[in-house]
Amino acid sequence: CAEDVRVNPYISITEIAREKKTSSPSYLIQSWMRSNTTIEYLRIWEKLYNPQFQENACNELIQTVHTTGTTLTPSLWINTTHALGMRTSRGKGGGTTAHPEIGRWARQKILCKRRQAVVKKEEQLRGFFGLDTGRLNSAYPPVFRGEKRYARAA
């Protein structure tokens, strides 16, 4: 008889933050939650998938955060709005986890500079190995490629 194995589909935002800043991932998560786009994304997600979401409490919380300088933490968000998209746990192995959609959003926002560094390194390697990095750009006029060739009337 095979046992029923349940996998937690939630993504650890703490681990994502730890990839960028190992010393204080909780501070990085709070910085991510400070963003208006993050708050709006979380609000929309909860409105779509959570019938118990407290939108009035959400509005009051956002107002409080903006006017008093209160730090918005995952626990405060969850407890105030009855959010289901994120979970927190304390102690060894604890941290903040999120529904996969929210987790992907968090990864994209928290690690955006890392992604830019990867793209830049790829371009450097393409140049090093003699691969044509400007092939796609050649379809655009010189002014759009950043070249300073201007035709002067004689």
Coordinates of C-alpha atoms in Angstrom, one line a residue:
C1 CA 0.0 0.0 0.0
A2 CA 1.6 3.3 -1.1
E3 CA 1.4 6.2 1.3
D4 CA -0.2 9.4 0.3
V5 CA 2.6 11.9 0.1
R6 CA 1.5 15.6 0.3
V7 CA 3.8 18.2 -1.0
N8 CA 3.6 21.8 0.3
P9 CA 3.1 23.8 -2.9
Y10 CA 3.9 27.1 -1.2
I11 CA 7.2 28.8 -2.1
S12 CA 9.5 30.0 0.7
I13 CA 9.9 33.8 0.3
T14 CA 12.4 33.6 3.1
E15 CA 14.6 31.3 1.0
I16 CA 14.3 33.7 -2.0
A17 CA 15.3 36.6 0.2
R18 CA 18.2 34.5 1.6
E19 CA 19.5 34.1 -1.9
K20 CA 20.0 37.8 -2.1
K21 CA 20.9 38.7 1.4
T22 CA 21.8 35.9 3.8
S23 CA 22.2 38.0 6.9
S24 CA 18.7 39.4 7.2
P25 CA 16.1 37.9 4.9
S26 CA 13.2 39.3 7.0
Y27 CA 14.3 42.9 6.4
L28 CA 14.4 42.2 2.7
I29 CA 10.9 40.8 2.8
Q30 CA 9.7 43.9 4.7
S31 CA 11.3 46.1 2.0
W32 CA 9.5 44.0 -0.7
M33 CA 6.2 44.5 1.1
R34 CA 6.7 48.2 1.4
S35 CA 6.3 48.6 -2.3
N36 CA 2.9 49.9 -3.5
T37 CA 3.0 47.5 -6.5
T38 CA 3.5 44.5 -4.1
I39 CA 0.6 45.6 -1.8
E40 CA -1.6 46.1 -4.8
Y41 CA -0.7 42.7 -6.2
L42 CA -1.4 41.0 -2.9
R43 CA -4.7 42.9 -2.6
I44 CA -5.8 41.8 -6.1
W45 CA -4.7 38.2 -5.5
E46 CA -6.6 38.0 -2.3
K47 CA -9.8 39.5 -3.8
L48 CA -9.7 36.9 -6.6
Y49 CA -9.0 33.8 -4.5
N50 CA -10.0 34.6 -0.9
P51 CA -13.7 35.1 -0.1
Q52 CA -12.8 36.0 3.5
F53 CA -10.4 38.7 2.5
Q54 CA -11.1 41.9 4.5
E55 CA -10.8 44.7 2.0
N56 CA -11.8 47.4 4.4
A57 CA -9.2 46.3 6.9
C58 CA -6.7 46.2 4.0
N59 CA -7.5 49.9 3.1
E60 CA -7.1 50.9 6.8
L61 CA -3.8 49.0 7.1
I62 CA -2.4 50.7 4.0
Q63 CA -3.5 54.1 5.3
T64 CA -1.9 53.4 8.6
V65 CA 1.4 52.2 7.0
H66 CA 1.6 55.3 4.9
T67 CA 0.7 57.8 7.6
T68 CA 2.4 56.4 10.7
G69 CA 5.5 54.7 9.3
T70 CA 4.3 51.3 10.6
T71 CA 6.3 48.5 9.1
L72 CA 4.2 46.2 7.1
T73 CA 5.2 42.6 7.9
P74 CA 3.8 39.4 6.5
S75 CA 2.3 38.6 9.9
L76 CA 0.6 42.0 10.1
W77 CA -0.8 41.6 6.6
I78 CA -2.1 38.1 7.3
N79 CA -3.6 38.9 10.7
T80 CA -5.2 42.2 9.6
T81 CA -6.7 41.2 6.3
H82 CA -7.3 37.4 6.8
A83 CA -5.0 36.8 3.8
L84 CA -4.6 33.2 2.6
G85 CA -1.9 33.7 0.0
M86 CA 1.0 34.0 2.5
R87 CA 1.8 32.0 5.6
T88 CA 4.3 32.7 8.4
S89 CA 5.8 30.4 11.0
R90 CA 8.3 30.9 13.8
G91 CA 11.1 28.9 15.1
K92 CA 13.6 26.5 13.5
G93 CA 12.5 26.0 9.9
G94 CA 10.1 28.9 10.1
G95 CA 9.8 31.8 7.8
T96 CA 7.4 33.3 5.2
T97 CA 5.9 31.1 2.5
A98 CA 3.5 32.1 -0.3
H99 CA 1.2 30.6 -2.9
P100 CA 3.2 29.8 -6.0
E101 CA 1.8 32.8 -7.9
I102 CA 2.8 35.2 -5.1
G103 CA 6.1 33.4 -4.7
R104 CA 7.0 33.9 -8.4
W105 CA 6.1 37.6 -8.1
A106 CA 8.3 37.9 -5.0
R107 CA 11.2 36.2 -6.7
Q108 CA 10.9 38.5 -9.7
K109 CA 10.9 41.6 -7.5
I110 CA 13.4 40.6 -4.9
L111 CA 16.0 39.1 -7.3
C112 CA 15.6 41.6 -10.2
K113 CA 19.1 42.9 -10.0
R114 CA 20.5 39.4 -10.0
R115 CA 18.5 38.8 -13.2
Q116 CA 20.0 41.9 -14.8
A117 CA 23.5 40.8 -13.8
V118 CA 22.9 37.4 -15.5
V119 CA 21.8 39.2 -18.7
K120 CA 24.8 41.5 -18.6
K121 CA 27.2 38.5 -18.1
E122 CA 25.6 36.7 -21.0
E123 CA 26.2 39.7 -23.3
Q124 CA 29.9 39.8 -22.1
L125 CA 30.3 36.1 -22.9
R126 CA 28.7 36.4 -26.3
G127 CA 31.2 39.2 -27.1
F128 CA 34.1 37.2 -25.7
F129 CA 33.3 34.2 -27.9
G130 CA 32.8 36.4 -30.9
L131 CA 29.0 35.9 -31.2
D132 CA 27.2 38.7 -32.9
T133 CA 25.5 40.6 -30.1
G134 CA 24.2 43.4 -32.4
R135 CA 22.5 41.2 -35.0
L136 CA 19.0 42.0 -33.6
N137 CA 19.9 45.7 -33.2
S138 CA 20.9 46.0 -36.9
A139 CA 17.2 46.0 -37.8
Y140 CA 16.7 49.4 -36.1
P141 CA 17.9 52.8 -37.5
P142 CA 21.2 54.1 -36.0
V143 CA 19.5 56.7 -33.9
F144 CA 17.6 53.9 -32.0
R145 CA 20.8 51.9 -31.6
G146 CA 22.5 54.8 -29.7
E147 CA 24.8 55.5 -32.6
K148 CA 25.7 59.1 -33.3
R149 CA 25.8 59.1 -37.0
Y150 CA 23.9 62.1 -38.4
A151 CA 23.7 63.0 -42.1
R152 CA 24.6 66.6 -42.6
A153 CA 23.2 68.5 -45.5
A154 CA 26.0 69.9 -47.7

